[in-house]
Short mmCIF file of N, CA, C and O in Angstrom, two decimals:
data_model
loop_
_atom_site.label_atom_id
_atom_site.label_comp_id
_atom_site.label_asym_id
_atom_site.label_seq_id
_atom_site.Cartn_x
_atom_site.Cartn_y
_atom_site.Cartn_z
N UNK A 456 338.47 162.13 134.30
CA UNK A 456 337.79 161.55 135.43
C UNK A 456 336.45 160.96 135.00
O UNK A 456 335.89 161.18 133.93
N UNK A 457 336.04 160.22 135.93
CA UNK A 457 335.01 159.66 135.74
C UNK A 457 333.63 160.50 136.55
O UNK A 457 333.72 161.28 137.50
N UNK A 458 332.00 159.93 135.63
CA UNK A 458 330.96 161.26 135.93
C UNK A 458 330.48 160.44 136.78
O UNK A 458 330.65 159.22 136.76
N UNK A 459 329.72 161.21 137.75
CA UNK A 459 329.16 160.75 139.62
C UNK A 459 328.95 159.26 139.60
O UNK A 459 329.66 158.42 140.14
N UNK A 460 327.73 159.05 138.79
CA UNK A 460 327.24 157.66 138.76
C UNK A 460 327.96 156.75 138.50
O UNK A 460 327.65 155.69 139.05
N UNK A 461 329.34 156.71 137.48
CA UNK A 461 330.21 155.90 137.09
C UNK A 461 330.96 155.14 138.32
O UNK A 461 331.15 153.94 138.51
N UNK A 462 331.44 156.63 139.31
CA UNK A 462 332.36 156.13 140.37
C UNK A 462 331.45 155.57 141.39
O UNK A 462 331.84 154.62 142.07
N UNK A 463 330.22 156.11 141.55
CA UNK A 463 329.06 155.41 142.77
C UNK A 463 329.64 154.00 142.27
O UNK A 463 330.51 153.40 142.90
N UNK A 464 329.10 153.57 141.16
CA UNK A 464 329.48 152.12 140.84
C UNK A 464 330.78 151.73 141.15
O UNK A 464 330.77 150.71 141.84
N UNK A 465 331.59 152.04 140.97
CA UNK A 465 332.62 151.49 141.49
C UNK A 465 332.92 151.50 142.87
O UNK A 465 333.59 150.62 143.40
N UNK A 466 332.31 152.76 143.64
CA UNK A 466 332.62 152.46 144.95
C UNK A 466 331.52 151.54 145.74
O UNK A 466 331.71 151.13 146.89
N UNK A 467 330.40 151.28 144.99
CA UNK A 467 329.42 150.27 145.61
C UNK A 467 330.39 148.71 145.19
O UNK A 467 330.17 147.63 145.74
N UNK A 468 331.24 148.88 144.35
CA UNK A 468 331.96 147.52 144.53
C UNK A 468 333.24 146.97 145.04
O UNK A 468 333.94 145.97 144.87
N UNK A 469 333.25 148.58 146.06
CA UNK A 469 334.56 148.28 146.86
C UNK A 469 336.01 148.79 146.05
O UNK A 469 337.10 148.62 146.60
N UNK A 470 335.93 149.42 144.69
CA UNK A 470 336.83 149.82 144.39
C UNK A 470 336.95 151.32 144.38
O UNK A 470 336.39 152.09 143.60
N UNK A 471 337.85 151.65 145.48
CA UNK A 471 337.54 153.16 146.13
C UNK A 471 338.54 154.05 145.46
O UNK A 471 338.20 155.22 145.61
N UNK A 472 339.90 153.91 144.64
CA UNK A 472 340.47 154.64 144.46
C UNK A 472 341.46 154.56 142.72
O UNK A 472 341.83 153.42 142.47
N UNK A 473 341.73 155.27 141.97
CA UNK A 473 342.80 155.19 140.90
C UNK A 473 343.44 153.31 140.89
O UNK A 473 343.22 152.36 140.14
N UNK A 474 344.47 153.52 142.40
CA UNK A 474 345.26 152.23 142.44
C UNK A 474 344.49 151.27 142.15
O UNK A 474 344.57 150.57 141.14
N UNK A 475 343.79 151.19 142.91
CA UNK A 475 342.54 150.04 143.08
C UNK A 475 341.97 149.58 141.56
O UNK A 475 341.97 148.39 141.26
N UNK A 476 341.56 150.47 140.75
CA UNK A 476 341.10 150.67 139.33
C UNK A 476 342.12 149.84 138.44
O UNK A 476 341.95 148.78 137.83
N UNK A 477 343.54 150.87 138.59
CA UNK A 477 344.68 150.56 137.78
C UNK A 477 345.12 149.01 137.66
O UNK A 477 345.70 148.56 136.67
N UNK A 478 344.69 148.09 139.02
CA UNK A 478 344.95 146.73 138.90
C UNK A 478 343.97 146.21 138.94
O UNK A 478 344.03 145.25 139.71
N UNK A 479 342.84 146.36 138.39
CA UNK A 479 341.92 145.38 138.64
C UNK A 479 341.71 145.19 136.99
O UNK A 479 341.85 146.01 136.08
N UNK A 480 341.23 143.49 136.96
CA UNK A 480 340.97 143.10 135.61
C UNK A 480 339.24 143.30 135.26
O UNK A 480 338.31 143.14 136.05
N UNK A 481 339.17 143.64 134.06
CA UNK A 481 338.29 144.24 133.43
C UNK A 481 337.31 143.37 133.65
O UNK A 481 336.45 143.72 134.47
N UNK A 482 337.18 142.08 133.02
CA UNK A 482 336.02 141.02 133.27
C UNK A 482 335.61 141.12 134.80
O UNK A 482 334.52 141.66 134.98
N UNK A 483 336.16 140.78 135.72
CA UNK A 483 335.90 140.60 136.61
C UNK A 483 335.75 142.04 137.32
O UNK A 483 335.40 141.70 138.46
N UNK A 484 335.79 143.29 137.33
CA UNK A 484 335.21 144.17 137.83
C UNK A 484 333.72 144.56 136.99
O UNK A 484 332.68 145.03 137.46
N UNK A 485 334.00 144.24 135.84
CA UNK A 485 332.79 143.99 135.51
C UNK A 485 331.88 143.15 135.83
O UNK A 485 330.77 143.66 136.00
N UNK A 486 331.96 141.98 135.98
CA UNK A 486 331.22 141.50 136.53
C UNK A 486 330.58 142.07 137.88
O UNK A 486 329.43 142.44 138.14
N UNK A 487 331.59 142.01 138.53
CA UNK A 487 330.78 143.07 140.30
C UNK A 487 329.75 144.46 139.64
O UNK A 487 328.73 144.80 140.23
N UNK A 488 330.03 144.88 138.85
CA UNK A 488 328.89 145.90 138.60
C UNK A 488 328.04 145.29 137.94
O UNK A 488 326.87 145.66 138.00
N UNK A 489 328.26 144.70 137.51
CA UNK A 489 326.73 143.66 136.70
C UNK A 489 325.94 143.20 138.14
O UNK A 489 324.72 143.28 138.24
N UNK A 490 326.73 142.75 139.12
CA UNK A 490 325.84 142.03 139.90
C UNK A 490 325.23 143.35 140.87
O UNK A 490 324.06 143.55 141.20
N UNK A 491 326.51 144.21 141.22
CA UNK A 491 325.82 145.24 142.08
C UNK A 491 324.56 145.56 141.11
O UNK A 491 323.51 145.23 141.66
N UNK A 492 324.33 146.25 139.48
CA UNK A 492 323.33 147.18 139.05
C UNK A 492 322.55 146.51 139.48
O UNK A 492 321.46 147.08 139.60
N UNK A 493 322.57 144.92 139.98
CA UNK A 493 321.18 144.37 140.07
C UNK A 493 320.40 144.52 141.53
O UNK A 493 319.34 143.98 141.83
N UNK A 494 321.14 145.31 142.28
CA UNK A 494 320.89 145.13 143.77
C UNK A 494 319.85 146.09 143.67
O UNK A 494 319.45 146.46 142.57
N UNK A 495 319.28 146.60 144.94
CA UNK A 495 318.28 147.90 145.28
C UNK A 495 319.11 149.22 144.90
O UNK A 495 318.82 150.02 144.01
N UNK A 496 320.23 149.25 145.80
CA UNK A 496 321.45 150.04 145.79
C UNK A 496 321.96 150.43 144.42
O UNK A 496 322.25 151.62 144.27
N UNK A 497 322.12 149.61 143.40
CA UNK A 497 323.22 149.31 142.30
C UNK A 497 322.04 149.97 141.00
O UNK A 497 322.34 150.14 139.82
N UNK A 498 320.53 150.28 141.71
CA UNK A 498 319.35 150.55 140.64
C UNK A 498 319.50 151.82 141.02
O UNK A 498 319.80 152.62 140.14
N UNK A 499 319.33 152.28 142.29
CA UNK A 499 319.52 153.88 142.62
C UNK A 499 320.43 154.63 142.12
O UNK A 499 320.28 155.83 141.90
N UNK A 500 321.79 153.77 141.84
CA UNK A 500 322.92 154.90 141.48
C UNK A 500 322.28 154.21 139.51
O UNK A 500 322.83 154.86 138.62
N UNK A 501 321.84 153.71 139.27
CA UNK A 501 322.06 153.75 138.16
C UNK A 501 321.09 154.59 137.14
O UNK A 501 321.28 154.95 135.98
N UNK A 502 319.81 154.80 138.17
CA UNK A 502 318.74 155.58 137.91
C UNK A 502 318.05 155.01 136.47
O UNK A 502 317.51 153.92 136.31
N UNK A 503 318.22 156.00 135.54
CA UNK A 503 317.57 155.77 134.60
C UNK A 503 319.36 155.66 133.06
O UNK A 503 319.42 155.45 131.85
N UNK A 504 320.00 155.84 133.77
CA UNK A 504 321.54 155.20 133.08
C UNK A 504 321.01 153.74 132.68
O UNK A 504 319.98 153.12 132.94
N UNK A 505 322.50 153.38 131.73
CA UNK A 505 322.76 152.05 131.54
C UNK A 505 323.92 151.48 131.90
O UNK A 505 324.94 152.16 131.92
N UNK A 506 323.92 150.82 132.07
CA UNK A 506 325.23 150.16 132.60
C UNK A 506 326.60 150.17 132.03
O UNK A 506 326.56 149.71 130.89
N UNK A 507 327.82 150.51 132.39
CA UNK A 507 329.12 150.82 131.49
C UNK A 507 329.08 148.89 130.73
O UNK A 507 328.80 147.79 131.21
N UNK A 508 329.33 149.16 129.97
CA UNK A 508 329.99 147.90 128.89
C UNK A 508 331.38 147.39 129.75
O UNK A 508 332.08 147.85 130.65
N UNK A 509 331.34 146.41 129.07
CA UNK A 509 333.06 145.82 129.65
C UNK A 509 333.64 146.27 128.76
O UNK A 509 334.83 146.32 129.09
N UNK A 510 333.47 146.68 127.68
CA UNK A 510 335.00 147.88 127.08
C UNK A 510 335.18 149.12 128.50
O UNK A 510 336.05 149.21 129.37
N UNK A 511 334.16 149.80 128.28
CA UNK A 511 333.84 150.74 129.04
C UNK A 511 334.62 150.76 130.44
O UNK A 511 335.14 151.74 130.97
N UNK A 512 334.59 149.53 130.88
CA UNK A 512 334.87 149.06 131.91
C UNK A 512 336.61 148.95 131.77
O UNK A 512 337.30 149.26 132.74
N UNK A 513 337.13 148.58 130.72
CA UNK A 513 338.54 148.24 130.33
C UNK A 513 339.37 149.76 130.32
O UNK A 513 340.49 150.18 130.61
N UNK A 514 338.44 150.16 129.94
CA UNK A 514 339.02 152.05 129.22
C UNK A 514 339.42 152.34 130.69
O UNK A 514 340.59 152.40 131.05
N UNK A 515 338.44 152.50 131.44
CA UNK A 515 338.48 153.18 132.49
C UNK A 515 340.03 153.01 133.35
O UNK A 515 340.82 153.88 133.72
N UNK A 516 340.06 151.69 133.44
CA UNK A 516 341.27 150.94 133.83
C UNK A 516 342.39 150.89 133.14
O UNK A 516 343.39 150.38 133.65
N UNK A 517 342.40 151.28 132.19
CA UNK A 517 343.79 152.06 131.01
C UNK A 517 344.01 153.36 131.62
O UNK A 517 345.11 153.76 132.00
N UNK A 518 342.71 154.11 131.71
CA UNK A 518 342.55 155.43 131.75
C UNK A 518 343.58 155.67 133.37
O UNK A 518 344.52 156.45 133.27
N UNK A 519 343.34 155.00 134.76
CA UNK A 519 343.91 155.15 135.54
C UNK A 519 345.40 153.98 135.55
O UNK A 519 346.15 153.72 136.49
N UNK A 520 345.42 153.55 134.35
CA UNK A 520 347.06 153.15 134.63
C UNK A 520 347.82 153.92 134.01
O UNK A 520 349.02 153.81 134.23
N UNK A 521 347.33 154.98 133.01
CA UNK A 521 348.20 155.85 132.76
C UNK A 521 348.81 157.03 133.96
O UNK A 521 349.83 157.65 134.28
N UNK A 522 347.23 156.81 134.37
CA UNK A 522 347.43 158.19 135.42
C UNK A 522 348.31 157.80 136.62
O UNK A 522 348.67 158.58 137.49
N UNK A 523 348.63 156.41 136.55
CA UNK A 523 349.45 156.40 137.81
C UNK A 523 350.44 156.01 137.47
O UNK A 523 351.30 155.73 138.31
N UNK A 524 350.69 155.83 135.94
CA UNK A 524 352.23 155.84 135.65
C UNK A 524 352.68 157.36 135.17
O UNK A 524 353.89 157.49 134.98
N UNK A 525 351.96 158.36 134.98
CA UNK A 525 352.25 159.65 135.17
C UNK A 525 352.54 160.22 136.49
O UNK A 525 353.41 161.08 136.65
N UNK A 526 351.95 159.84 137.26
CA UNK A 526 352.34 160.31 138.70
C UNK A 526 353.25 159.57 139.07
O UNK A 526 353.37 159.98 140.23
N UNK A 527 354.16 158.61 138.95
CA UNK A 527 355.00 157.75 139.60
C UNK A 527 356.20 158.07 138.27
O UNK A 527 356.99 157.13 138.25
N UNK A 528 356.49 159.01 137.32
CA UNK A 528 357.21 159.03 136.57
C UNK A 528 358.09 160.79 136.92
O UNK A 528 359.02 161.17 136.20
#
């Protein structure tokens, strides 16, 4: 799983769940957290963090397509 601040970010960009994760392309969810870290909002969850990388960003999205081809198997 992913640690608090990781998923804040993702749910400040509207991606609320595994499924959601599992299909979304890496560049472009990256990008939405690039633009959210820049908001008021997107600085609070990020505190004194740095921002996931677009690998970072790719893993994550491997990480839940396994998990939902384990659960659907």
């Amino acid at each position: 799983g992913l640690c608090g601040y990781k998923t804040q970010l993702l749910v400040g960009v509207e991606c609320r769940n595994a499924k959601q994760l599992a299909t979304s392309e890496a560049a472009e969810l990256y990008g939405k957290l690039e633009k959210y870290s820049n908001t008021s909002a997107g600085k609070r969850t990020l505190r004194s963090s740095t921002l996931p990388t677009q690998q970072d960003v790719a893993e994550w999205i491997a990480d839940a397509q396994q998990a939902d081809r384990r659960k659907s198997a």
